[in-house]
Coordinates of C-alpha atoms in Angstrom, one line a residue:
Chain A
M1 CA 3.5 -42.3 -59.1
P2 CA 3.7 -41.8 -55.3
D3 CA 3.8 -45.5 -54.6
L4 CA 7.2 -46.0 -56.2
Q5 CA 8.5 -43.1 -54.2
L6 CA 7.2 -44.8 -51.0
W7 CA 8.9 -48.0 -52.0
I8 CA 12.2 -46.2 -52.4
S9 CA 11.8 -44.7 -49.0
A10 CA 11.0 -48.1 -47.6
V11 CA 14.1 -49.6 -49.1
Q12 CA 16.2 -46.8 -47.6
M13 CA 14.8 -47.3 -44.2
G14 CA 15.0 -51.1 -44.6
C15 CA 18.7 -50.9 -45.5
F16 CA 19.3 -48.7 -42.4
F17 CA 17.5 -51.1 -40.1
G18 CA 19.3 -54.0 -41.8
L19 CA 22.7 -52.4 -41.1
L20 CA 21.8 -51.9 -37.5
A21 CA 20.5 -55.4 -37.2
L22 CA 23.8 -56.7 -38.7
A23 CA 25.7 -54.8 -36.0
Y24 CA 23.4 -56.4 -33.4
Y25 CA 24.0 -59.8 -35.0
L26 CA 27.8 -59.6 -34.8
V27 CA 27.7 -58.7 -31.1
L28 CA 25.0 -61.3 -30.4
V29 CA 27.2 -64.0 -32.0
G30 CA 30.4 -62.8 -30.3
A31 CA 29.3 -61.8 -26.9
G32 CA 25.8 -63.4 -26.5
F33 CA 23.8 -60.3 -25.8
F34 CA 21.9 -57.5 -27.5
N35 CA 23.9 -54.3 -27.4
F36 CA 21.2 -51.6 -27.3
A37 CA 24.0 -49.0 -27.3
I38 CA 24.2 -49.6 -31.1
G39 CA 21.5 -47.0 -31.6
P40 CA 23.5 -44.3 -29.8
Y41 CA 26.7 -45.3 -31.7
A42 CA 24.8 -44.5 -34.9
M43 CA 23.5 -41.3 -33.4
V44 CA 27.0 -40.2 -32.3
A45 CA 28.4 -40.8 -35.8
G46 CA 25.6 -38.9 -37.5
L47 CA 25.5 -36.0 -35.0
L48 CA 29.2 -35.6 -34.7
T49 CA 29.7 -35.5 -38.4
S50 CA 27.0 -32.9 -38.8
Y51 CA 28.3 -30.9 -35.9
L52 CA 31.9 -30.9 -37.3
V53 CA 30.7 -29.8 -40.7
V54 CA 28.2 -27.1 -39.4
E55 CA 30.1 -25.7 -36.5
W56 CA 33.8 -26.3 -37.4
E57 CA 33.5 -26.3 -41.2
Y58 CA 35.2 -29.6 -41.6
E59 CA 35.3 -31.4 -45.0
V60 CA 32.4 -33.8 -45.2
W61 CA 34.5 -36.9 -45.6
L62 CA 36.9 -36.0 -42.9
A63 CA 34.0 -35.4 -40.5
A64 CA 32.5 -38.7 -41.5
V65 CA 35.7 -40.5 -40.7
V66 CA 35.9 -38.8 -37.3
G67 CA 32.2 -39.6 -36.7
I68 CA 32.5 -43.3 -37.5
G69 CA 35.9 -43.5 -35.6
T70 CA 34.2 -42.1 -32.5
A71 CA 31.4 -44.7 -32.8
V72 CA 34.1 -47.4 -33.0
L73 CA 35.9 -46.0 -29.9
L74 CA 32.6 -46.0 -28.1
A75 CA 32.0 -49.6 -29.0
I76 CA 35.5 -50.6 -27.8
A77 CA 35.0 -48.7 -24.6
T78 CA 31.6 -50.4 -24.1
E79 CA 33.2 -53.9 -24.4
L80 CA 36.4 -53.2 -22.4
A81 CA 35.2 -50.9 -19.7
V82 CA 31.6 -52.0 -19.1
V83 CA 30.4 -55.2 -20.6
R84 CA 33.4 -57.4 -19.9
P85 CA 33.7 -56.5 -16.2
V86 CA 30.0 -56.7 -15.6
Q87 CA 29.7 -60.1 -17.3
R88 CA 32.8 -61.4 -15.5
R89 CA 31.2 -60.5 -12.1
S90 CA 27.6 -61.6 -12.8
G91 CA 28.2 -64.8 -14.7
S92 CA 25.5 -66.0 -16.9
G93 CA 22.6 -63.8 -15.7
E94 CA 21.6 -61.3 -18.4
L95 CA 19.9 -58.7 -16.3
P96 CA 23.2 -57.0 -15.2
A97 CA 24.4 -56.8 -18.8
L98 CA 21.1 -55.3 -19.8
V99 CA 21.2 -52.7 -17.1
A100 CA 24.8 -51.8 -18.0
V101 CA 23.9 -51.4 -21.6
A102 CA 20.9 -49.2 -20.6
A103 CA 23.3 -47.1 -18.6
V104 CA 25.7 -46.8 -21.5
L105 CA 22.8 -45.8 -23.8
F106 CA 21.7 -43.1 -21.4
A107 CA 25.3 -41.9 -20.7
V108 CA 26.1 -41.6 -24.4
Q109 CA 22.8 -39.7 -25.0
Q110 CA 23.7 -37.2 -22.2
I111 CA 27.3 -36.8 -23.2
A112 CA 26.3 -36.1 -26.8
G113 CA 23.7 -33.6 -25.7
D114 CA 26.1 -32.0 -23.4
Q115 CA 28.9 -31.7 -25.9
L116 CA 27.2 -31.3 -29.2
G117 CA 24.0 -29.6 -28.2
Y118 CA 20.3 -30.6 -28.0
L119 CA 19.3 -29.3 -31.4
T120 CA 18.4 -31.5 -34.4
L121 CA 21.2 -31.1 -37.0
P122 CA 20.7 -31.8 -40.7
G123 CA 22.5 -34.8 -42.0
Q124 CA 25.4 -34.4 -44.4
N125 CA 25.4 -35.7 -48.0
L126 CA 28.5 -37.6 -48.8
L127 CA 27.8 -38.1 -52.5
P128 CA 28.0 -34.8 -54.4
I129 CA 25.6 -35.6 -57.2
S130 CA 22.2 -34.1 -58.0
P131 CA 19.1 -36.3 -57.3
I132 CA 18.2 -38.7 -60.1
T133 CA 14.7 -38.1 -61.5
V134 CA 12.9 -40.9 -63.4
G135 CA 9.4 -39.7 -64.4
E136 CA 7.9 -38.3 -61.2
T137 CA 10.1 -40.4 -58.9
V138 CA 13.2 -38.8 -57.3
V139 CA 16.0 -40.8 -56.0
Q140 CA 18.2 -38.9 -53.6
P141 CA 22.0 -39.5 -53.7
S142 CA 21.8 -40.4 -50.0
T143 CA 19.5 -43.3 -50.8
I144 CA 21.8 -44.6 -53.5
L145 CA 24.7 -44.5 -51.1
M146 CA 22.7 -46.2 -48.3
V147 CA 21.8 -49.1 -50.6
L148 CA 25.3 -49.4 -52.0
V149 CA 26.9 -49.4 -48.5
T150 CA 24.4 -51.9 -47.3
L151 CA 25.1 -54.3 -50.1
V152 CA 28.8 -54.0 -49.7
A153 CA 28.7 -54.3 -46.0
F154 CA 26.5 -57.5 -46.1
A155 CA 28.7 -59.0 -48.8
A156 CA 31.9 -58.2 -46.9
I157 CA 30.7 -59.5 -43.6
A158 CA 29.3 -62.7 -45.2
A159 CA 32.7 -63.2 -46.9
W160 CA 34.6 -62.4 -43.7
I161 CA 32.6 -64.9 -41.7
R162 CA 32.8 -67.6 -44.3
Y163 CA 36.3 -67.4 -45.6
T164 CA 38.7 -65.8 -43.1
R165 CA 40.2 -67.3 -40.0
S166 CA 38.8 -64.6 -37.6
G167 CA 35.4 -65.0 -39.2
R168 CA 35.4 -68.7 -38.5
L169 CA 36.6 -68.1 -35.0
L170 CA 33.6 -65.8 -34.5
R171 CA 31.3 -68.6 -35.5
A172 CA 33.1 -71.0 -33.2
V173 CA 32.7 -68.5 -30.3
G174 CA 29.1 -68.0 -31.2
D175 CA 28.4 -71.8 -31.2
S176 CA 29.7 -72.3 -27.8
T177 CA 31.8 -69.9 -25.9
P178 CA 32.9 -72.4 -23.2
A179 CA 34.0 -74.9 -25.8
A180 CA 35.9 -72.1 -27.6
T181 CA 37.6 -71.1 -24.4
L182 CA 38.5 -74.7 -23.6
L183 CA 40.1 -75.1 -27.1
G184 CA 42.3 -72.1 -26.3
L185 CA 40.8 -69.8 -29.0
P186 CA 41.3 -66.1 -28.5
V187 CA 37.7 -65.5 -27.4
K188 CA 38.4 -62.0 -26.0
R189 CA 40.0 -60.8 -29.1
I190 CA 37.2 -62.1 -31.3
R191 CA 34.7 -60.4 -29.1
L192 CA 36.5 -57.2 -29.5
V193 CA 36.6 -57.6 -33.3
A194 CA 32.9 -58.1 -33.3
F195 CA 32.3 -54.9 -31.2
I196 CA 34.6 -52.9 -33.5
L197 CA 32.8 -54.2 -36.7
S198 CA 29.4 -53.4 -35.1
G199 CA 30.7 -49.9 -34.3
V200 CA 31.7 -49.4 -37.9
L201 CA 28.4 -50.7 -39.2
A202 CA 26.3 -48.7 -36.8
G203 CA 28.3 -45.5 -37.4
A204 CA 28.0 -45.8 -41.1
A205 CA 24.3 -46.5 -40.9
G206 CA 23.6 -43.5 -38.6
L207 CA 25.7 -41.2 -40.7
L208 CA 23.9 -42.2 -43.9
F209 CA 20.4 -42.2 -42.4
S210 CA 20.7 -38.8 -40.7
T211 CA 20.3 -37.2 -44.2
K212 CA 16.6 -38.3 -44.1
A213 CA 15.2 -36.5 -41.1
G214 CA 18.2 -35.0 -39.3
V215 CA 19.7 -36.3 -36.1
N216 CA 19.6 -35.2 -32.4
N217 CA 21.0 -36.6 -29.2
L218 CA 17.8 -38.6 -28.6
S219 CA 17.5 -40.3 -32.0
G220 CA 19.6 -43.3 -30.8
L221 CA 16.9 -44.9 -28.6
G222 CA 14.4 -45.2 -31.4
W223 CA 17.1 -46.5 -33.7
A224 CA 18.2 -49.1 -31.1
V225 CA 14.7 -50.4 -30.8
S226 CA 14.2 -50.5 -34.6
G227 CA 17.4 -52.4 -35.2
F228 CA 16.6 -54.9 -32.5
L229 CA 13.2 -55.5 -34.0
A230 CA 14.7 -56.0 -37.4
L231 CA 17.0 -58.7 -36.0
V232 CA 14.1 -60.3 -34.1
I233 CA 12.0 -60.4 -37.3
G234 CA 14.8 -61.7 -39.4
G235 CA 16.2 -64.1 -36.9
S236 CA 19.8 -65.0 -36.4
G237 CA 19.9 -68.1 -38.6
S238 CA 21.7 -66.6 -41.6
I239 CA 23.7 -63.6 -42.5
V240 CA 21.0 -62.1 -44.8
A241 CA 18.3 -62.6 -42.2
P242 CA 19.0 -59.2 -40.6
L243 CA 18.7 -57.5 -44.0
L244 CA 15.3 -59.1 -44.8
G245 CA 14.1 -58.3 -41.3
G246 CA 15.2 -54.7 -41.8
L247 CA 13.4 -54.5 -45.2
L248 CA 10.2 -55.9 -43.7
L249 CA 10.3 -53.4 -40.9
G250 CA 11.1 -50.6 -43.4
I251 CA 8.0 -51.4 -45.3
V252 CA 5.9 -51.3 -42.1
E253 CA 7.5 -48.0 -41.1
V254 CA 6.7 -46.4 -44.4
F255 CA 3.4 -47.8 -45.5
V256 CA 1.5 -48.0 -42.1
P257 CA 1.7 -44.2 -41.6
Y258 CA 0.8 -43.7 -45.3
Y259 CA -2.5 -45.7 -45.0
F260 CA -3.3 -45.0 -41.3
G261 CA -1.7 -41.6 -40.8
G262 CA -0.1 -39.8 -37.9
Q263 CA 2.1 -41.7 -35.5
S264 CA 0.6 -45.0 -36.4
Q265 CA 3.9 -46.6 -37.3
V266 CA 4.6 -46.9 -33.5
Y267 CA 1.5 -49.0 -33.1
G268 CA 2.5 -50.9 -36.2
M269 CA 5.9 -51.7 -34.8
L270 CA 4.4 -52.7 -31.4
L271 CA 2.0 -55.0 -33.2
V272 CA 4.7 -56.6 -35.4
A273 CA 6.8 -57.1 -32.3
L274 CA 4.0 -58.7 -30.3
V275 CA 3.1 -61.0 -33.2
F276 CA 6.6 -62.1 -33.7
F277 CA 7.3 -62.6 -30.0
A278 CA 4.1 -64.6 -29.6
V279 CA 4.2 -66.7 -32.8
K280 CA 7.8 -66.9 -34.0
P281 CA 10.2 -65.6 -31.3
S282 CA 13.1 -67.1 -33.1
G283 CA 12.6 -65.1 -36.3
L284 CA 12.1 -66.1 -39.9
F285 CA 15.4 -67.8 -40.4
V286 CA 16.6 -70.3 -37.8
R287 CA 19.8 -72.3 -38.3
R288 CA 19.7 -74.4 -35.2
V289 CA 18.3 -74.5 -31.7
R290 CA 20.7 -73.4 -29.1
A291 CA 21.2 -75.7 -26.2
Chain B
M1 CA -2.5 -45.5 4.6
T2 CA -2.4 -48.9 6.3
A3 CA 1.1 -48.4 7.4
T4 CA 0.4 -45.2 9.4
G5 CA -2.3 -47.3 11.0
D6 CA 0.3 -49.9 11.8
T7 CA 2.7 -47.5 13.5
R8 CA -0.2 -45.9 15.4
A9 CA -1.1 -49.3 16.7
G10 CA 2.6 -49.9 17.4
T11 CA 2.7 -47.1 19.9
G12 CA 0.4 -49.1 22.1
M13 CA 2.9 -52.0 22.2
N14 CA 5.8 -52.0 24.5
R15 CA 9.2 -50.8 23.4
A16 CA 10.9 -54.2 23.1
R17 CA 8.3 -55.5 20.7
I18 CA 8.5 -52.4 18.5
A19 CA 12.3 -52.7 18.3
G20 CA 11.9 -56.3 17.3
V21 CA 9.7 -55.6 14.3
P22 CA 11.8 -56.3 11.1
G23 CA 12.5 -53.2 9.1
I24 CA 11.6 -50.8 11.9
G25 CA 15.2 -49.4 11.9
G26 CA 14.8 -48.5 8.2
L27 CA 11.5 -46.9 8.9
A28 CA 13.0 -44.8 11.8
L29 CA 15.9 -43.6 9.7
G30 CA 13.5 -42.9 6.8
L31 CA 11.1 -40.9 9.0
L32 CA 14.0 -39.0 10.5
S33 CA 15.4 -38.1 7.1
T34 CA 11.9 -37.1 5.9
A35 CA 11.6 -34.8 9.0
L36 CA 15.0 -33.2 8.2
I37 CA 14.1 -32.6 4.6
L38 CA 10.7 -31.1 5.5
A39 CA 12.5 -28.8 8.0
W40 CA 14.9 -27.8 5.2
V41 CA 12.0 -26.9 3.0
G42 CA 10.4 -24.5 5.5
G43 CA 7.9 -22.6 3.4
D44 CA 10.1 -22.2 0.2
D45 CA 8.0 -22.8 -2.9
Y46 CA 10.8 -24.0 -5.0
R47 CA 12.0 -26.5 -2.4
E48 CA 8.4 -27.7 -2.2
T49 CA 8.4 -28.6 -5.9
L50 CA 11.7 -30.3 -5.4
V51 CA 10.2 -32.5 -2.7
M52 CA 7.1 -33.2 -4.7
T53 CA 9.3 -34.4 -7.6
T54 CA 11.3 -36.5 -5.2
V55 CA 8.1 -38.1 -4.0
T56 CA 7.1 -38.9 -7.5
Y57 CA 10.4 -40.3 -8.5
A58 CA 10.4 -42.3 -5.2
F59 CA 7.1 -43.9 -6.0
V60 CA 8.2 -44.8 -9.6
A61 CA 11.5 -46.2 -8.2
L62 CA 9.6 -48.2 -5.5
G63 CA 7.3 -49.4 -8.3
I64 CA 10.0 -50.7 -10.5
Y65 CA 11.8 -52.1 -7.5
V66 CA 9.3 -55.0 -7.2
P67 CA 9.6 -56.6 -10.6
Y68 CA 13.1 -55.4 -11.4
V69 CA 15.2 -55.9 -8.2
M70 CA 13.0 -58.5 -6.5
A71 CA 11.7 -60.6 -9.4
G72 CA 14.4 -59.8 -11.9
S73 CA 12.3 -58.8 -14.9
L74 CA 13.0 -55.4 -16.3
S75 CA 9.9 -53.6 -17.7
M76 CA 10.5 -50.3 -19.4
A77 CA 6.9 -49.1 -19.5
Y78 CA 7.1 -47.1 -16.3
A79 CA 6.6 -43.7 -17.9
A80 CA 3.3 -45.1 -19.3
Y81 CA 2.2 -46.3 -15.9
A82 CA 3.0 -43.0 -14.2
A83 CA 1.2 -41.3 -17.0
I84 CA -1.9 -43.4 -16.3
G85 CA -1.9 -42.3 -12.7
G86 CA -1.5 -38.7 -13.9
Y87 CA -4.3 -38.9 -16.5
A88 CA -6.6 -40.6 -13.9
V89 CA -6.4 -37.4 -11.8
G90 CA -6.8 -35.2 -14.8
L91 CA -9.7 -37.0 -16.4
I92 CA -11.6 -37.6 -13.2
S93 CA -11.3 -33.9 -12.5
A94 CA -12.2 -32.7 -15.9
K95 CA -14.7 -35.2 -17.2
T96 CA -16.5 -36.6 -14.2
S97 CA -18.1 -35.3 -11.0
L98 CA -16.6 -38.1 -8.9
P99 CA -14.6 -37.2 -5.8
L100 CA -11.0 -36.6 -6.9
W101 CA -9.4 -39.0 -4.4
L102 CA -10.9 -41.9 -6.3
A103 CA -8.2 -41.2 -8.9
W104 CA -5.7 -42.6 -6.5
L105 CA -7.6 -45.9 -6.6
I106 CA -8.7 -46.0 -10.2
G107 CA -5.3 -44.9 -11.7
P108 CA -3.2 -47.6 -10.0
L109 CA -5.9 -50.2 -10.8
V110 CA -5.9 -49.3 -14.5
A111 CA -2.1 -49.3 -14.6
A112 CA -2.0 -52.7 -12.8
V113 CA -4.5 -54.2 -15.3
L114 CA -2.6 -52.9 -18.2
A115 CA 0.6 -54.2 -16.8
L116 CA -1.0 -57.6 -16.3
L117 CA -2.3 -57.7 -19.9
L118 CA 1.1 -56.6 -21.2
G119 CA 2.7 -59.2 -19.0
L120 CA 0.3 -61.9 -20.3
V121 CA 1.2 -61.1 -23.9
T122 CA 4.9 -61.1 -23.1
R123 CA 4.9 -64.0 -20.6
R124 CA 7.2 -66.0 -22.7
L125 CA 9.7 -63.2 -22.8
S126 CA 12.4 -62.2 -20.4
G127 CA 15.5 -60.0 -20.3
F128 CA 16.2 -58.1 -23.5
F129 CA 13.0 -59.1 -25.3
L130 CA 10.8 -58.0 -22.4
A131 CA 12.7 -54.7 -22.2
A132 CA 12.3 -54.0 -25.9
V133 CA 8.6 -54.8 -26.0
T134 CA 7.8 -52.8 -22.9
L135 CA 9.9 -49.9 -24.3
L136 CA 7.9 -50.0 -27.5
F137 CA 4.7 -50.1 -25.5
G138 CA 5.8 -47.0 -23.7
L139 CA 6.5 -45.3 -27.0
A140 CA 3.1 -46.4 -28.4
F141 CA 1.3 -45.2 -25.3
A142 CA 2.9 -41.8 -25.6
A143 CA 1.8 -41.7 -29.2
F144 CA -1.7 -42.7 -28.1
L145 CA -1.8 -39.9 -25.5
N146 CA -1.1 -37.4 -28.4
D147 CA -3.5 -39.0 -30.9
A148 CA -6.6 -39.6 -28.8
A149 CA -7.3 -35.9 -28.4
G150 CA -11.0 -36.6 -27.7
L151 CA -10.1 -38.5 -24.5
T152 CA -6.8 -37.1 -23.4
G153 CA -6.8 -33.6 -24.7
G154 CA -4.0 -34.4 -27.2
A155 CA -0.7 -32.5 -26.9
V156 CA -2.3 -29.9 -24.7
G157 CA -3.3 -32.4 -22.1
V158 CA -5.6 -31.8 -19.2
G159 CA -5.3 -28.8 -17.0
S160 CA -7.0 -26.7 -14.3
L161 CA -7.7 -29.5 -11.9
R162 CA -10.2 -29.4 -9.2
E163 CA -9.0 -29.2 -5.6
L164 CA -8.7 -32.3 -3.6
N165 CA -11.3 -32.7 -1.0
L166 CA -10.8 -35.5 1.6
L167 CA -14.0 -35.8 3.7
G168 CA -14.3 -32.0 4.0
W169 CA -10.5 -31.4 4.4
N170 CA -8.8 -29.3 1.7
P171 CA -5.1 -30.0 2.1
S172 CA -2.8 -27.1 1.4
T173 CA 0.3 -27.7 -0.8
Y174 CA 2.4 -27.9 2.3
Q175 CA 0.1 -30.4 4.0
L176 CA 0.0 -32.4 0.7
M177 CA 3.8 -32.5 0.6
V178 CA 4.0 -33.8 4.2
V179 CA 1.3 -36.4 3.6
S180 CA 2.8 -37.7 0.4
S181 CA 6.3 -37.8 1.9
L182 CA 4.9 -39.9 4.8
A183 CA 3.2 -42.1 2.2
V184 CA 6.6 -42.7 0.5
C185 CA 7.9 -43.9 3.9
A186 CA 4.9 -46.1 4.4
F187 CA 5.2 -47.7 1.0
A188 CA 9.0 -48.2 1.5
F189 CA 8.4 -49.8 4.9
L190 CA 5.6 -52.1 3.6
L191 CA 7.7 -53.1 0.6
D192 CA 10.6 -53.8 3.0
R193 CA 8.4 -56.0 5.0
A194 CA 7.1 -57.7 1.9
R195 CA 10.6 -58.3 0.8
M196 CA 11.4 -60.2 4.0
S197 CA 8.0 -62.0 4.1
P198 CA 7.7 -65.6 2.7
W199 CA 6.2 -64.1 -0.4
G200 CA 9.2 -61.8 -0.9
V201 CA 11.6 -64.6 -0.3
T202 CA 9.8 -66.7 -3.0
V203 CA 9.9 -63.8 -5.4
R204 CA 13.6 -63.2 -4.8
T205 CA 14.4 -66.9 -5.2
M206 CA 12.5 -66.8 -8.5
R207 CA 15.0 -64.3 -9.7
E208 CA 18.0 -66.5 -9.0
A209 CA 16.5 -70.0 -9.5
P210 CA 13.1 -70.0 -11.3
R211 CA 13.2 -73.7 -11.9
A212 CA 13.6 -74.4 -8.2
V213 CA 10.6 -72.2 -7.4
E214 CA 8.6 -73.8 -10.1
A215 CA 9.5 -77.3 -8.8
A216 CA 8.4 -76.2 -5.3
G217 CA 4.9 -75.8 -6.6
V218 CA 4.8 -72.0 -7.1
R219 CA 3.7 -70.8 -10.6
V220 CA 6.6 -68.6 -11.7
P221 CA 4.7 -66.8 -14.5
T222 CA 1.8 -66.0 -12.2
L223 CA 4.2 -64.7 -9.5
N224 CA 5.9 -62.6 -12.2
L225 CA 2.6 -61.1 -13.3
V226 CA 1.7 -60.2 -9.8
S227 CA 5.0 -58.4 -9.3
L228 CA 4.6 -56.5 -12.6
G229 CA 1.1 -55.4 -11.7
L230 CA 2.0 -54.4 -8.2
G231 CA 5.0 -52.3 -9.5
A232 CA 2.8 -50.6 -12.1
A233 CA 0.2 -49.7 -9.5
I234 CA 2.8 -48.1 -7.1
A235 CA 4.2 -46.1 -10.0
A236 CA 0.7 -44.8 -10.9
V237 CA 0.3 -43.5 -7.4
G238 CA 3.4 -41.3 -7.9
G239 CA 2.2 -40.1 -11.3
A240 CA -1.2 -39.1 -9.7
I241 CA 0.6 -37.1 -6.9
F242 CA 2.8 -35.3 -9.4
T243 CA 0.0 -34.4 -11.7
Y244 CA -2.1 -33.0 -8.8
S245 CA 0.8 -31.0 -7.4
V246 CA 1.6 -29.5 -10.8
G247 CA -2.0 -28.9 -11.7
S248 CA -2.0 -30.3 -15.2
V249 CA -0.8 -33.3 -17.3
T250 CA 0.4 -33.5 -20.9
P251 CA 2.0 -36.3 -22.9
D252 CA 5.3 -34.7 -22.1
T253 CA 4.9 -34.8 -18.3
F254 CA 6.2 -38.3 -18.1
K255 CA 8.9 -38.7 -20.7
L256 CA 11.0 -41.7 -21.5
D257 CA 13.9 -40.3 -19.4
L258 CA 11.8 -41.3 -16.4
V259 CA 12.2 -44.9 -17.4
F260 CA 16.0 -44.7 -17.3
L261 CA 15.9 -42.8 -14.0
A262 CA 13.6 -45.4 -12.6
I263 CA 16.1 -48.2 -13.5
F264 CA 19.0 -46.2 -12.0
M265 CA 17.5 -45.0 -8.8
P266 CA 17.3 -48.3 -6.9
L267 CA 20.9 -49.1 -8.0
L268 CA 22.3 -45.8 -6.9
G269 CA 20.6 -45.8 -3.5
G270 CA 21.3 -49.5 -3.0
S271 CA 19.3 -52.4 -4.2
G272 CA 19.4 -54.3 -0.9
T273 CA 16.4 -52.5 0.5
P274 CA 13.4 -50.5 -0.9
W275 CA 14.8 -47.5 1.1
G276 CA 17.6 -47.5 -1.5
A277 CA 15.0 -46.7 -4.2
V278 CA 13.9 -43.7 -2.0
L279 CA 17.4 -42.5 -1.4
G280 CA 18.1 -42.9 -5.2
A281 CA 15.1 -40.7 -5.9
V282 CA 16.6 -38.0 -3.6
I283 CA 19.9 -38.3 -5.3
A284 CA 18.3 -38.2 -8.8
V285 CA 16.3 -35.0 -8.0
E286 CA 19.3 -33.3 -6.4
L287 CA 21.5 -34.1 -9.4
T288 CA 19.0 -33.4 -12.2
L289 CA 17.1 -30.4 -10.9
N290 CA 19.0 -28.8 -8.0
F291 CA 22.6 -29.3 -9.1
S292 CA 25.0 -26.5 -9.8
L293 CA 28.6 -26.3 -8.8
P294 CA 30.6 -23.2 -9.6
G295 CA 33.2 -24.0 -12.2
V296 CA 31.8 -27.4 -13.2
A297 CA 30.2 -27.4 -16.6
L298 CA 28.9 -30.9 -16.5
S299 CA 25.2 -31.4 -16.3
G300 CA 23.8 -33.3 -13.3
T301 CA 22.1 -35.9 -15.6
L302 CA 25.5 -36.8 -17.0
I303 CA 26.9 -37.2 -13.5
L304 CA 23.9 -39.4 -12.8
A305 CA 24.6 -41.6 -15.8
V306 CA 28.3 -42.0 -15.0
G307 CA 27.4 -42.6 -11.3
V308 CA 25.2 -45.6 -12.4
L309 CA 28.1 -47.0 -14.4
V310 CA 30.4 -46.6 -11.4
V311 CA 27.8 -48.4 -9.2
L312 CA 27.5 -51.2 -11.7
L313 CA 31.2 -51.6 -12.2
I314 CA 32.9 -51.1 -8.8
A315 CA 30.2 -50.5 -6.1
P316 CA 27.4 -52.9 -6.6
R317 CA 25.8 -52.3 -3.2
G318 CA 24.9 -48.7 -3.8
V319 CA 24.9 -45.9 -1.2
I320 CA 22.9 -47.6 1.5
G321 CA 24.8 -50.9 1.1
Y322 CA 28.1 -49.2 1.9
A323 CA 26.7 -47.0 4.6
D324 CA 25.4 -50.2 6.3
R325 CA 28.8 -51.9 5.9
L326 CA 30.5 -48.8 7.5
R327 CA 28.0 -48.9 10.4
K328 CA 28.8 -52.6 11.0
L329 CA 32.5 -51.9 10.8
V330 CA 32.3 -49.0 13.3
Q331 CA 30.1 -51.0 15.6
G332 CA 32.5 -53.9 15.5
R333 CA 35.5 -51.7 16.4
W334 CA 33.6 -50.0 19.1
L335 CA 32.4 -53.2 20.6
S336 CA 35.9 -54.8 20.5
R337 CA 37.4 -51.8 22.2
G338 CA 34.8 -51.4 24.9

């Protein structure tokens, strides 16, 4: 039953896009812009982990911790050294922030290629169990781990935003940054927390997804676009919206090439993007209209 | 070509009137630098390829300058537009018996129309959304070049081009290099003039205060579309020149890296004037293709990326901006002393 196998593949991709979209969502709420460098964070986590295991023979879990840690450091550096100064100087215009993020994206790609090589490395499996076979359908351990991590991450972020002080602060900053500043809330610290969490999410997503087709220093750009699209499709109205957007995009990514062949998923994604931007630019779930 | 006509007509005018033409200083400096670079090339083949690559990058950078620096909308489909110019040369050479120079008209026209269509579809978008959609379009276009093997030759591309024949004149590679370098100067000068014209002032105001421009009776979306189309056409000219000088075109000739370089070049050189885009192209080629320092293991591309961050963070005027400031400073000192 090849269809079920495809659905499993779609769920795995959907969870990956959903995690990336959640990382976008946190930075969007906290800092008010789309951090395209999230794709490269994911790439660095995946590539560095594989590199450490293959070249330096690290333990897989240790390598994974180093990989995700590096992604978090990159996220912190992006906020402190690039985005914050650029936004302070340029005020409300979003073009300088966009260019700065593009420069970060390009720089991370180049540094990764320079230091870790330009070859595609195989992803590392974190769950040492054999694939589960049900009938003719095979479920890889990496897929299981991806789904588990996605569910845990969404539940944890939802709980964090709803029940903790810092989570509520993030929402306050997202509702109106000037008002939050006037009230004396720690806006800068909350922004930094949002960046750190997005680094963790992106790093974990990239690490888990690189088992599917390997990872090289240019993977990040495609991932950045996919995660962005997942957030656009889902909308920023609710915490599950990024996951649903991701799953929808995962279905497109898997089934469009299956029925139309070749590289058609790129056309499919462009079509989905154009339809959503033309018809429903705010996504499927909208909480409120921002003034 | 019109600009060379302008300067030729300019020699007939008296000196004071020439010196009073806005942007003539930039043109003089640009022509001087071009002459120096051409003298440096001599007859060296490798240096010739470097200059041809610089010319290509300069056209792409000048192309993106119009919508991005002047109008403030970042389109990331520039690899696709350059590829259209390239494939125009390849396909006209391989599939038709039309004169090859027509490619320099048809390619930019097709690129401009495509940019207009893409701009119409995305007219409600700006900033990050526009960047993402145009990036996706670039990816889809690259996939299309690979898929449509019947039209584009697939992954192999189009090769063995015919020789260019302009009214009986077959330019050698050296002559082609000189002509295309002069064309870069002409385009930069014209764009500089366009930037200072009423149209340019309107476009630049639109970047800062679109509502004010709309209220003044100018249709902002239309103006945006015009700038997107114009930029795409200029980039396609560069793609056509590159393809002709290399002799073939494949889907990998214009890769996505070109888009990032295109964004960075005007910033590096200085976004105050189109000549900054040209200077940025020189810097980009020098760093990515001709760069090797003994004992430094860093790649030039990496230095380029870091250089852009430095420009963004602490030196927003770019190289030309600071050179101009230095000139004014020196002039001020000199005048006050004398």
